[in-house]
Each structure stands twice: as structure tokens, then as C-alpha cells.
Short mmCIF file of C-alpha atoms and ligand atoms in Angstrom, two decimals:
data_model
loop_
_atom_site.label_atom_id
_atom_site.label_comp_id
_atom_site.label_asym_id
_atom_site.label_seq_id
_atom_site.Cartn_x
_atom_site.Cartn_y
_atom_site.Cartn_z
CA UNK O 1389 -68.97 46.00 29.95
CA UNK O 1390 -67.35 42.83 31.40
CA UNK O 1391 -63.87 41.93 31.95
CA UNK O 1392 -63.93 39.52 29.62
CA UNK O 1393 -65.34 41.74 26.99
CA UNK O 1394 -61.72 43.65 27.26
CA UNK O 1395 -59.86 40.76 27.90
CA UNK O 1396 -60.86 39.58 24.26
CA UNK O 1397 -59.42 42.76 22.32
CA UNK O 1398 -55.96 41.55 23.55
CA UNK O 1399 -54.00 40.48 20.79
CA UNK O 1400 -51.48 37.89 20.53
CA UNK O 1401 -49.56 39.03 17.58
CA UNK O 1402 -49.47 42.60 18.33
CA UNK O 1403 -48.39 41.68 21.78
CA UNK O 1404 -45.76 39.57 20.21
CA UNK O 1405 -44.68 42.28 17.67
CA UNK O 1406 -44.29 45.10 20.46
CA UNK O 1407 -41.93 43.14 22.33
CA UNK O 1408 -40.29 42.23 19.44
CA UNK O 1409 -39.71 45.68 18.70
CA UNK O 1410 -38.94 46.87 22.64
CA UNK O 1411 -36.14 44.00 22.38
CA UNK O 1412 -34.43 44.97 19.46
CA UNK O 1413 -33.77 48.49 20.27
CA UNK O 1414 -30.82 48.06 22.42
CA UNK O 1415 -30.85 50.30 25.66
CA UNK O 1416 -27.87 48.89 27.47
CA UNK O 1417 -26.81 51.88 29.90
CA UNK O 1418 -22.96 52.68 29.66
CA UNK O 1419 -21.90 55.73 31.58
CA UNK O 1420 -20.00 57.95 29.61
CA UNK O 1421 -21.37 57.16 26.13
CA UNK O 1422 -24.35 59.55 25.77
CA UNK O 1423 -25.89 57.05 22.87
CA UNK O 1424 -26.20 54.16 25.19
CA UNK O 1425 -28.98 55.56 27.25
CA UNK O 1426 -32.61 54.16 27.30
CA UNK O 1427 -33.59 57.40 24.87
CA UNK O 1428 -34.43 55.16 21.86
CA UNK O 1429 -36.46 52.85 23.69
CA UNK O 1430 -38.67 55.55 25.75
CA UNK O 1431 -38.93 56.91 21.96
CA UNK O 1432 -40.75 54.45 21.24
CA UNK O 1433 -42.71 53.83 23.89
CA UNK O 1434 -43.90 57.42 24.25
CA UNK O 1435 -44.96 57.22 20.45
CA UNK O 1436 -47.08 54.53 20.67
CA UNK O 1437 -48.94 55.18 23.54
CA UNK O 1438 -49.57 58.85 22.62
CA UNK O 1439 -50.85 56.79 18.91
CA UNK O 1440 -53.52 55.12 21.33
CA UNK O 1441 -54.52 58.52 22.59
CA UNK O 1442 -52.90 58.27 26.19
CA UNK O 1443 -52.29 61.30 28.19
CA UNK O 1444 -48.15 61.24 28.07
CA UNK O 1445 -46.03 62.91 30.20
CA UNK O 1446 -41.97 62.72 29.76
CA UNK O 1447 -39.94 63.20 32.65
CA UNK O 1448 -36.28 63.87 31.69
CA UNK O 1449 -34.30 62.58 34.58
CA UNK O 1450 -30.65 62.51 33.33
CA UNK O 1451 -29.48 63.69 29.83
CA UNK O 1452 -30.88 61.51 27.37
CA UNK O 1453 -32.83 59.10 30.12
CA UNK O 1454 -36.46 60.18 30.25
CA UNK O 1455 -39.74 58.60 32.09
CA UNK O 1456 -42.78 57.99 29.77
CA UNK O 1457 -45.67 57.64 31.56
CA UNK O 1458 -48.71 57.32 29.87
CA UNK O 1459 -52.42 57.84 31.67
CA UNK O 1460 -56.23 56.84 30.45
CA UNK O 1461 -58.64 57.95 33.19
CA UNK O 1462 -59.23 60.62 35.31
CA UNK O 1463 -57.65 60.56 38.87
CA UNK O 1464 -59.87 62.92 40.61
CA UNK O 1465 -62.76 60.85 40.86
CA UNK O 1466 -60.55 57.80 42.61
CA UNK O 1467 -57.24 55.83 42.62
CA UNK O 1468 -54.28 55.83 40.25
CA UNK O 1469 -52.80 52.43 39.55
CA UNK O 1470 -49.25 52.34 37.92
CA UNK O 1471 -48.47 49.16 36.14
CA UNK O 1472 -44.66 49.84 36.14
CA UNK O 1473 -42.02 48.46 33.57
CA UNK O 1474 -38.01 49.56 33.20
CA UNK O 1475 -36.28 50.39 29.93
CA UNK O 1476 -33.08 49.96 30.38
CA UNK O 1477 -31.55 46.86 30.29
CA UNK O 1478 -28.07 45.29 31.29
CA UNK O 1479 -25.41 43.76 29.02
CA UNK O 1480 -25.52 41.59 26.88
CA UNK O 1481 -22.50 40.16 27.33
CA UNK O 1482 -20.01 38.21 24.41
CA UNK O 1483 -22.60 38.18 21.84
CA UNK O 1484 -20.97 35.02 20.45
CA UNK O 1485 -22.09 32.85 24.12
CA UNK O 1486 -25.87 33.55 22.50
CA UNK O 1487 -27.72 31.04 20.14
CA UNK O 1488 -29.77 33.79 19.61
CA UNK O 1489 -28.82 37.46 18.59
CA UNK O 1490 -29.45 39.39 21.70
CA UNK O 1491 -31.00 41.97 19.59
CA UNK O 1492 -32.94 39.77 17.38
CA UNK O 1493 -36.33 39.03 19.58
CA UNK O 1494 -36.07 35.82 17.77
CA UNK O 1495 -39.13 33.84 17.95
CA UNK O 1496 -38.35 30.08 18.38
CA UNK O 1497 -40.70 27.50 20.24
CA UNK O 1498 -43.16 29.89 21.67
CA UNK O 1499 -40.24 31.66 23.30
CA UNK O 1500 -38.80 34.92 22.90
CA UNK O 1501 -35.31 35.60 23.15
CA UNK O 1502 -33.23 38.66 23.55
CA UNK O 1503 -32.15 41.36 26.10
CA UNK O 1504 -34.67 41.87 28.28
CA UNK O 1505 -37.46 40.07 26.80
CA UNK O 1506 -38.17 38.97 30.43
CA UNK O 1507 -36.53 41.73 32.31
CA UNK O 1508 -37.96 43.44 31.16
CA UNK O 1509 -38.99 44.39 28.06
CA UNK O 1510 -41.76 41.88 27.93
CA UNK O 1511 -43.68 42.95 31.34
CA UNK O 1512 -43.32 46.52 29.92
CA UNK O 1513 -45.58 45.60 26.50
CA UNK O 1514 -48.13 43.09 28.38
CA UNK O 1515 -48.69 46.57 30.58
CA UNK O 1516 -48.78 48.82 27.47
CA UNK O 1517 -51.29 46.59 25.85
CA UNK O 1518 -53.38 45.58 28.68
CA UNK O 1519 -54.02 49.30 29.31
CA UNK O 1520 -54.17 50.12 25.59
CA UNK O 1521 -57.35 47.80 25.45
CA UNK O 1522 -58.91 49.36 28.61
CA UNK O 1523 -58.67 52.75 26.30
CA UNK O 1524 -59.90 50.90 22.75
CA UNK O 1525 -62.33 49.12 24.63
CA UNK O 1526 -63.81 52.53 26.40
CA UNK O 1527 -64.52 50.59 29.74
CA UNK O 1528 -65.55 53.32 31.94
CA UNK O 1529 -62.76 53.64 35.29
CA UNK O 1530 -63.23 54.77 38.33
CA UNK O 1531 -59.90 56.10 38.48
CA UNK O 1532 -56.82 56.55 36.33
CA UNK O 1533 -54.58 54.09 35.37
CA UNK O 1534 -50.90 54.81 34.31
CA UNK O 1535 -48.09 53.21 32.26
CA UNK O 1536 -44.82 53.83 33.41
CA UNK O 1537 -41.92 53.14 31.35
CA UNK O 1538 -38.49 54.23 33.44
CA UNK O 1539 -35.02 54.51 33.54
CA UNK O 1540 -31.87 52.92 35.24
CA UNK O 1541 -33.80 50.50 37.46
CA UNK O 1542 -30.60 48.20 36.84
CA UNK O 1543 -28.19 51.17 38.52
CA UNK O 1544 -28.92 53.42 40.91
CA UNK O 1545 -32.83 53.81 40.43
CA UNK O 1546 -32.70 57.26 39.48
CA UNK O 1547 -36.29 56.82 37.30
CA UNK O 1548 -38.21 55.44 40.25
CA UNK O 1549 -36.80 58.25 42.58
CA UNK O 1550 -37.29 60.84 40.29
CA UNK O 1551 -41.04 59.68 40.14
CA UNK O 1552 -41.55 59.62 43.54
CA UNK O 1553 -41.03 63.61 43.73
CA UNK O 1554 -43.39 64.50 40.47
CA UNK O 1555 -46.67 65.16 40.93
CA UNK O 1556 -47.88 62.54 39.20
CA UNK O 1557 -45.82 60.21 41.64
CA UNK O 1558 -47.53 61.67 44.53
CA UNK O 1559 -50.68 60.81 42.92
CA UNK O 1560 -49.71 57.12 42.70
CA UNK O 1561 -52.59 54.97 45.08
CA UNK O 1562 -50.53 51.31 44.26
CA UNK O 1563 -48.52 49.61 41.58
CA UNK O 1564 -47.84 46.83 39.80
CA UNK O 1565 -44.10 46.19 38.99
CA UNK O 1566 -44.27 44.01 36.24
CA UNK O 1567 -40.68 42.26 36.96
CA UNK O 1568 -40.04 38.59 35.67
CA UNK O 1569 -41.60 36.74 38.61
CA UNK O 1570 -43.40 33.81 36.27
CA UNK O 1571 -47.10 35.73 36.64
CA UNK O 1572 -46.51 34.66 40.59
CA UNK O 1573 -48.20 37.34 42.87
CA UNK O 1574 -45.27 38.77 45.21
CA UNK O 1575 -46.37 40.34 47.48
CA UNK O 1576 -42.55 40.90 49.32
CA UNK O 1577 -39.29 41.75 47.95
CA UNK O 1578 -35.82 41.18 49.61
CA UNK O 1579 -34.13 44.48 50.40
CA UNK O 1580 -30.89 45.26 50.05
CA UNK O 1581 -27.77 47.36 51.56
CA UNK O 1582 -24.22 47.56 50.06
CA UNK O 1583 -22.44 48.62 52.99
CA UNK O 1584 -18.99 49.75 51.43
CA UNK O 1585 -16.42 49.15 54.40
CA UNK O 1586 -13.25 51.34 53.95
CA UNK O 1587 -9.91 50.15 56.35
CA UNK O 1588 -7.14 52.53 57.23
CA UNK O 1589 -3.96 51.26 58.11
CA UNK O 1590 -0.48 52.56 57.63
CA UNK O 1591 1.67 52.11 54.79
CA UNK O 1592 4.93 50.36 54.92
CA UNK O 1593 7.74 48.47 52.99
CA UNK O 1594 6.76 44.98 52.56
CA UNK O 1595 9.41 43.13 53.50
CA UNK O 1596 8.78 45.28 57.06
CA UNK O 1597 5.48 44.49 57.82
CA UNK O 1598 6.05 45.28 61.76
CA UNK O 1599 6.43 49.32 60.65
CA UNK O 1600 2.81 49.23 59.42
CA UNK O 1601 -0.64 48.34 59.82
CA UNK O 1602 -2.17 46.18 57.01
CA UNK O 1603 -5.28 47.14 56.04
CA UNK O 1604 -5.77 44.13 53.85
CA UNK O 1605 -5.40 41.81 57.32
CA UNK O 1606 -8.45 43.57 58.43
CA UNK O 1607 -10.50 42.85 54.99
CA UNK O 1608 -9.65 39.07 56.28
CA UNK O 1609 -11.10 39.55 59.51
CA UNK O 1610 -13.93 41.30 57.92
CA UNK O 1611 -14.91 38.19 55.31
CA UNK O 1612 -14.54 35.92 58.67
CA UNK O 1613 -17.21 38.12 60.47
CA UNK O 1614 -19.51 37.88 57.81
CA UNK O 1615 -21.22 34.60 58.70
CA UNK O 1616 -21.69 35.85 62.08
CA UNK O 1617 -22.88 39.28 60.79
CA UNK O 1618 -25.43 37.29 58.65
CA UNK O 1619 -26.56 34.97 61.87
CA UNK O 1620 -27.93 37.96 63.34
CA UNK O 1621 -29.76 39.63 60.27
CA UNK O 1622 -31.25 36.36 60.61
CA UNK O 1623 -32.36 36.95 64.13
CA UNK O 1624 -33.57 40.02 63.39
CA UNK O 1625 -35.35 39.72 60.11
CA UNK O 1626 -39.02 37.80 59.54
CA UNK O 1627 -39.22 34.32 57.96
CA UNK O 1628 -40.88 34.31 55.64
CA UNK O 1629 -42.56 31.27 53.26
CA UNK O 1630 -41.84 32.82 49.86
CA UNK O 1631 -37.94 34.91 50.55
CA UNK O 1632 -34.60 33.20 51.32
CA UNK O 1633 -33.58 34.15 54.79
CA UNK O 1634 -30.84 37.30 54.35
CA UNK O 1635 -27.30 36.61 53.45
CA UNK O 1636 -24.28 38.48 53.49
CA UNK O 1637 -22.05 38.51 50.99
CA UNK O 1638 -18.54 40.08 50.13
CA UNK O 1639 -18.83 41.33 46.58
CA UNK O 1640 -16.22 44.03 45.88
CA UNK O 1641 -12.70 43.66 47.09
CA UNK O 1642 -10.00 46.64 46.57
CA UNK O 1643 -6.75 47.57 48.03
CA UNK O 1644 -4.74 49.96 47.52
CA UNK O 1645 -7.95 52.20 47.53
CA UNK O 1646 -6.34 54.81 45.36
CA UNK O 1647 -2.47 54.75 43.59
CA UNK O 1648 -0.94 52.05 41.64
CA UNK O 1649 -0.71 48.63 43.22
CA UNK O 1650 2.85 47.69 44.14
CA UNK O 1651 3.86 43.79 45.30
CA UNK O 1652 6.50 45.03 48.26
CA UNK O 1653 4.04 48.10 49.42
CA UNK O 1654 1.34 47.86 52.13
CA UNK O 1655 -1.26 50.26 50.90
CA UNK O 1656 -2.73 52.17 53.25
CA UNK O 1657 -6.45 51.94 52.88
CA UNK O 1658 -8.30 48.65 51.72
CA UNK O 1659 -12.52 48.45 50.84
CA UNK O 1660 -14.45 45.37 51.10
CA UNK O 1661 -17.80 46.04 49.40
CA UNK O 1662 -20.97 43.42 51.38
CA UNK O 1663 -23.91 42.67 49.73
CA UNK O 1664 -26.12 42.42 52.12
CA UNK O 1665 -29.53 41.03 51.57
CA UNK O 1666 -33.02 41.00 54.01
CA UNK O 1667 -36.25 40.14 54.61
CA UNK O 1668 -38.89 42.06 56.03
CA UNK O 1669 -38.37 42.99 59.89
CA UNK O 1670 -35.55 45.17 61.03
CA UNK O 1671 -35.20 48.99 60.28
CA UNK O 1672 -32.48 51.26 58.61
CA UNK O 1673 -31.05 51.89 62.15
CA UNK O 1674 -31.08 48.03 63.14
CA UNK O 1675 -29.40 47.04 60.45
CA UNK O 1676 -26.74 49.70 60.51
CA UNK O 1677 -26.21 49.07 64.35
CA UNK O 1678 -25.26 45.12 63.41
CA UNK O 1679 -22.81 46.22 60.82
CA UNK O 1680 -21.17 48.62 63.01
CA UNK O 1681 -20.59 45.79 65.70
CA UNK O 1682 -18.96 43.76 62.75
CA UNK O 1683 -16.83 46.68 62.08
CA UNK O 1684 -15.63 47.12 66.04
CA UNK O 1685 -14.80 43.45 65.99
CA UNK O 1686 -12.62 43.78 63.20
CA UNK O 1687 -11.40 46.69 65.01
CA UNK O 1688 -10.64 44.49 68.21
CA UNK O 1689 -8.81 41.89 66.13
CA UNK O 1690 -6.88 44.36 64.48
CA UNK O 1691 -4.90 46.98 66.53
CA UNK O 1692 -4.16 49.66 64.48
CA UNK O 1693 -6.75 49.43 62.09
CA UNK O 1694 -9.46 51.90 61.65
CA UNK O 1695 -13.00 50.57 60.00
CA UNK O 1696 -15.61 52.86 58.67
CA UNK O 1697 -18.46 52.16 56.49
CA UNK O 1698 -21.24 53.50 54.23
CA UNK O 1699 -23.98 52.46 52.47
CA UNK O 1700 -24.27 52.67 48.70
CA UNK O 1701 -27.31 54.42 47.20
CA UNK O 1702 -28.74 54.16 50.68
CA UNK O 1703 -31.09 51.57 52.37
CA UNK O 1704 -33.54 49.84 50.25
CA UNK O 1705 -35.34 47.65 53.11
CA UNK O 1706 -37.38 44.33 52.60
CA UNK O 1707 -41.14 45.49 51.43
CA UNK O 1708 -44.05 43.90 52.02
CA UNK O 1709 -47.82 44.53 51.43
CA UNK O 1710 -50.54 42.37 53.21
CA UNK O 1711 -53.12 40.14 51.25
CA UNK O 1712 -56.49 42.18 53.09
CA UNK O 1713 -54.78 45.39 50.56
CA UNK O 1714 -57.53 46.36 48.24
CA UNK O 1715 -54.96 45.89 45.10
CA UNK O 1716 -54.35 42.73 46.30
CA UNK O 1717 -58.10 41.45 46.21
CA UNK O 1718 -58.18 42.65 42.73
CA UNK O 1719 -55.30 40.82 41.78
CA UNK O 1720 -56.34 37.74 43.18
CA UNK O 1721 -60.25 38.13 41.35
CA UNK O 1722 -57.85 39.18 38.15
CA UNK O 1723 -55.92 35.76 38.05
CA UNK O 1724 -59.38 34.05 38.62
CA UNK O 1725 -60.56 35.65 35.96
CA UNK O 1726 -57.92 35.04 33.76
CA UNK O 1727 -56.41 31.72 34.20
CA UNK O 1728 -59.66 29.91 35.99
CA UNK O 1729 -57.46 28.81 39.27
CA UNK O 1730 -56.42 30.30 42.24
CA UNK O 1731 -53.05 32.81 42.36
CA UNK O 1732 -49.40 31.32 43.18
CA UNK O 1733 -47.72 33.99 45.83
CA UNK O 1734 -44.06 34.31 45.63
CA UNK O 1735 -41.26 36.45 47.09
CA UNK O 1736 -39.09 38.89 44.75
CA UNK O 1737 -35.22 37.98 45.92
CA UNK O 1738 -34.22 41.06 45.01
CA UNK O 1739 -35.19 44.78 45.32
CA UNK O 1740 -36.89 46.22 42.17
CA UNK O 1741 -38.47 50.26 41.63
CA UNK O 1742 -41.24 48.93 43.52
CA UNK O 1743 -38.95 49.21 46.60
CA UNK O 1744 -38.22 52.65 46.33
CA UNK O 1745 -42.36 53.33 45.43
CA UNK O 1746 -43.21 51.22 48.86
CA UNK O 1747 -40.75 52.92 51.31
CA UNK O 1748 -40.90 56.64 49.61
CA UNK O 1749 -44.67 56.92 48.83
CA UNK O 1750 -45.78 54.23 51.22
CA UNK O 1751 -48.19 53.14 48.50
CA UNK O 1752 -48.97 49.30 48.09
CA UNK O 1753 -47.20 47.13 45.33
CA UNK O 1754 -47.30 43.83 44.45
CA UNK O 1755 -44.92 42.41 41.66
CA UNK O 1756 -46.11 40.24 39.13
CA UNK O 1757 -45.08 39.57 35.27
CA UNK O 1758 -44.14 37.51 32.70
CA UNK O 1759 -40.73 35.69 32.71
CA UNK O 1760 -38.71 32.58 34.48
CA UNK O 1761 -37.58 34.08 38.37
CA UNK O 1762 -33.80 32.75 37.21
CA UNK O 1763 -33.60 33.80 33.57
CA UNK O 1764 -33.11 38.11 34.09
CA UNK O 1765 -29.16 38.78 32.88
CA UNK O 1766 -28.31 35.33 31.47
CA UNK O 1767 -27.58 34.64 27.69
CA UNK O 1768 -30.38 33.76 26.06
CA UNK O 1769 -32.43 35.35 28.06
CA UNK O 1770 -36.22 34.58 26.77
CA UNK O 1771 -40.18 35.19 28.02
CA UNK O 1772 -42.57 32.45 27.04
CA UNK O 1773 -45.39 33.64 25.11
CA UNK O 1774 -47.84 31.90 26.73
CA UNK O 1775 -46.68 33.63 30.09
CA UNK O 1776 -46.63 37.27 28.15
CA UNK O 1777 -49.95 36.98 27.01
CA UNK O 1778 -51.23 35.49 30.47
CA UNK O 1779 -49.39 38.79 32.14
CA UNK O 1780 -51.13 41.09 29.87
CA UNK O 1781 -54.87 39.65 30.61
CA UNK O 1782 -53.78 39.50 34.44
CA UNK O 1783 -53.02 43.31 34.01
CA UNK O 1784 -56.14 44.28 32.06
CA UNK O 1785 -58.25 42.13 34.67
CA UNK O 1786 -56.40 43.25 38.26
CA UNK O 1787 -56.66 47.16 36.61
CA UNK O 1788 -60.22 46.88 36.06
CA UNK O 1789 -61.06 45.20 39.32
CA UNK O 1790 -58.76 48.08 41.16
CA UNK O 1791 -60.00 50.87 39.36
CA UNK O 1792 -64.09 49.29 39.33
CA UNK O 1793 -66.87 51.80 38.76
ZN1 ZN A 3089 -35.87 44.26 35.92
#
């Protein structure tokens, strides 16, 4: 059976129609309300992949936030490909900024619109239905290939990390994270480290100033170090053609740290929150060791002043896979295959699940899916349909290349 035999059971308007349906079930995560979890939307998914006879498992990660992946294949015999998609989604915003209902999956112009029809609702359905006609089309594998639909890649990343320690995870070979990236071929991803920088001082009277140590003083020191801080991630870190260089920027600023703000009181404790961004290079320890001399120099400026910090949900460093990697090849073949022309590579400027797939299972993963890079958490957020139908053959094609008898 050729690819393009299973390439031509792909169908437009059930393509459209599932995304359609991912959109408008809303799965906008707010802590604290136990009905705004991804639940309905994994519903859904798990349904309809079970209806075209997948081997589903659910892993329930959090109360009412559960994993669907769905398998055709048999692992035993050879690799297990994951073409990875998130459910969750993040706000929508004031509903009255949108021209179209953010829960509508309007279709308008060969676009559609909605929350996370491009992140990533959209690269979730191309996967489901690029596998689903692998399965209808009975093309024999030599492998298994998975659908994974998880939760809270827009917080913490609990569904990817969860993965990573079921045994399904462990099985994992490579991956596709099927991210808004315009169908370009990433093959790195910016990491990321929120280094949360708590400053002690002593509290005081402020019309006394002299009788304490403002902490707040220090977060000014601390914003001034930050384009030196940056200059050496930049000397440290890898150019690279297809990822903006790393940048560090102050994101979160909060003083007092706990108690009610007062205008004539020095609090004693100030955080300054930096966002710091990287390419691939430097490790967990090198990075650390360049924000600690930022904090000393703060220290040095300001007498008095103690500076700790701590990273946020950990390190998620710069990944990278090189073009020789098997899953690579078959992407490449897959876009020939698809589109007639050669792949465009691109960089991810963010870090996505695949991050926390590449440094905890090591395994290879190159992002790729449907969706304009800029458009993810804007209003009116919309996927071309052109580009979600070009995902979905790129998926069926790059699967059955990986997974080849
Ligand atoms: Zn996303």
C-alpha cells in the first residue's frame, strides 16, 4: 500500500468538523473551579478514537485532567511514534475584543477561528485523523503509533511529566509535537528558566529610610543587571539560524512579599520574577552559576541586602535533535511527499511538552503543525485550513515513513 493510497482517505470536511468540535468545547484551565479542567475535551477525544477502534489508555493526572492516548500498532516488533497535541487551552480573554465567538470555530475565508484552533486544538485533530486513516486504511506498521492528547501544557506541564513516568511513556522511540509552527520542521526549541529572586531587607518607617534596608532598591539593581546577565547567556549559549539569541526578562514584580502594602512602610522582603530564555548550549548548572553572580552583584551594590533565588517548575533547557535522526529523514521524505518541495526548518521560541519528552526520556522530537508562529493566545486566534489539512497528510506521511515495514 502506498503513502499516497492513505494520504487520499484524509478528509477535508471531517477534518474541518473535528476541530470544529475540539474548539467549541471550552477547556480553559482555572485553578480552583473543578469544571474548568480539560475533562470535556479529553471526553471527547477518548470517544472518538476508541469509535475508530484505537487501543485507549486514560491517564488521570490531576482530578478531572486526564491523558488520552490512543495506539494502532504493535510496539514490540519496533518503534513507537507519539504525534503529541495539548487540550487545554488559555483564556480567552474579553470575549467582546473577538470578531469571532471564541467558542464558535467559526468558519470564515478558509480560516478557523476560536480558542485554540491553532494552539492547539487544530494540530491535535490533523494527528487524530492522520492516524485514524493509517487504522481505516489497514497499512501494515512496523511499529506502533500513538495519539496523545494531554493536559496543562499551558501551566506547569503536569500531562507531559506524568507521561514520562507511565509505561507507555517509557515506550516512546520519538515524537511529533504538533504545536502551531506553520507546518515548519523545528527541529530546536528555546528553553526556559523562571528564576524567582526573593530580597531580604529590613523593615522600617518610611520617612526613616536610614533604620532599614530596602529590599525594593535591590529589585532596581537587579532589573539593571539584567542586560549584563543576558550578555553572558549569550556567550554561553549556541547561535543558532532558526532561535532568537536568549533574553532576559523581568516579568513578575512584588513587594511586600506577604502583608498588606503600606505607602510609609519598607517591606521587608521584595521578588523580582526573570524570564529567562535560551538556546541550545549551556547546562542546568551553567546557567544557575550566571544567575547566582547576578545575585552577588546585587548583593555588592546593596549592603544589607540578602538575594536568594529559585527556579520555577525547574529547568526546561534549549532542545535540539540533529537532521541525520531517523524521525527526521522521515519527516523530510513526508513533506516531499506531501507538498512536492523540499521542508522549511524553523526554531520553536518557546518550550512546549516536547521539552520535557527530550530532556526526561531523551527521545528525539521535532515540532511541526498547523498554525501562524505569532497567532497562539491572541483574539481571534485562527488555523488556516489549507495549513490543517497539509499538517494532517505531513503526519500520516512522516508516521508511515518512521514506522516503514
Ligand atoms: Zn500549545
Amino acid at each position: 500500500m502506498s503513502v499516497s493510497d492513505v494520504l487520499s482517505r484524509i478528509d477535508r470536511d471531517e477534518l474541518i468538523a473535528l476541530t470544529r468540535d475540539l474548539v467549541r468545547i471550552p477547556s480553559v484551565v482555572r485553578p480552583g473551579d473543578p469544571e474548568a479542567t480539560e475533562a470535556a475535551v479529553a471526553a471527547h477525544v477518548e470517544r472518538w478514537l476508541r469509535a475508530e477502534g484505537f487501543a485507549v489508555e486514560v491517564h488521570e493526572v490531576a482530578p478531572g485532567r486526564p491523558n488520552v492516548l490512543g495506539a494502532i500498532g504493535d510496539g514490540r516488533g519496533g518503534p513507537t511514534l507519539l504525534l503529541e497535541g495539548h487540550t487545554d487551552v488559555v483564556t480567552e480573554g474579553d470575549a467582546r475584543e473577538w470578531t469571532h465567538p471564541p467558542f464558535g470555530g467559526d468558519v470564515v475565508d478558509g480560516r478557523l477561528y476560536g480558542r485554540g484552533s491553532a494552539d492547539m486544538k487544530g494540530g491535535l485533530a490533523a494527528a487524530m485523523v492522520a492516524a485514524a486513516a493509517i487504522a481505516r486504511a489497514g497499512a501494515p506498521l512496523g511499529g506502533r503509533l500513538v495519539v496523545g492528547a494531554l493536559v496543562d501544557e499551558e501551566g506547569d506541564m503536569l500531562g507531559a511529566r506524568h507521561l514520562c513516568t507511565s509505561v507507555l511513556g517509557r515506550e516512546l522511540s520519538a515524537a511529533i509535537i504538533c504545536e502551531p509552527e506553520q507546518n515548519e520542521l523545528c527541529l530546536e526549541q528555546r528553553g526556559v528558566v523562571w528564576a524567582r529572586v526573593t530580597v531580604r531587607g529590613r523593615m522600617a518607617h518610611g520617612a526613616m529610610p536610614e533604620a532599614g534596608v530596602n529590599p525594593i532598591s535591590a529589585v532596581g539593581a537587579l532589573i539593571r543587571e539584567a542586560p549584563a546577565l543576558e550578555r553572558r547567556l549569550r556567550r554561553l549559549c549556541r547561535r543558532t539560524p532558526h532561535l532568537r539569541p536568549p533574553t532576559v526578562t523581568p516579568t513578575i514584580a512584588q513587594a511586600p512579599v506577604q502583608g498588606v502594602p503600606q505607602s510609609n512602610v519598607i517591606p521587608s522582603a521584595a521578588q523580582l520574577t526573570l524570564d529567562v530564555r535560551l538556546t541550545p548550549g549551556p547546562d542546568a548548572d551553567a546557567v544557575a552559576k550566571e544567575i547566582d553572580v547576578a545575585c552577588q552583584r546585587v548583593m555588592d551594590a546593596c549592603p544589607g541586602a540578602t538575594v536568594q533565588w529559585q527556579p520555577v517548575n525547574g529547568y526546561r533547557l534549549a532542545t535540539r535533535v540533529e537532521r541525520g535522526e531517523p524521525l527526521v529523514r522521515a519527516m523530510v521524505r513526508g513533506v516531499r511527499q506531501v507538498t512536492g518541495r523540499a521542508p522549511r526548518f524553523g526554531g520553536v521560541p518557546g518550550s512546549t511538552d516536547g521539552t520535557i519528552l527530550r530532556t526526561t526520556l531523551g527521545i528525539p522530537i521535532v515540532t511541526c503543525g498547523p498554525g501562524d508562529r505569532l497567532i497562539p493566545h491572541q483574539v481571534d486566534e485562527h488555523v488556516e485550513i489549507d495549513q490543517l489539512l497539509e499538517a494532517a497528510r505531513i503526519y500520516t506521511a512522516s508516521a508511515l515513513n518512521f514506522l516503514e515495514v
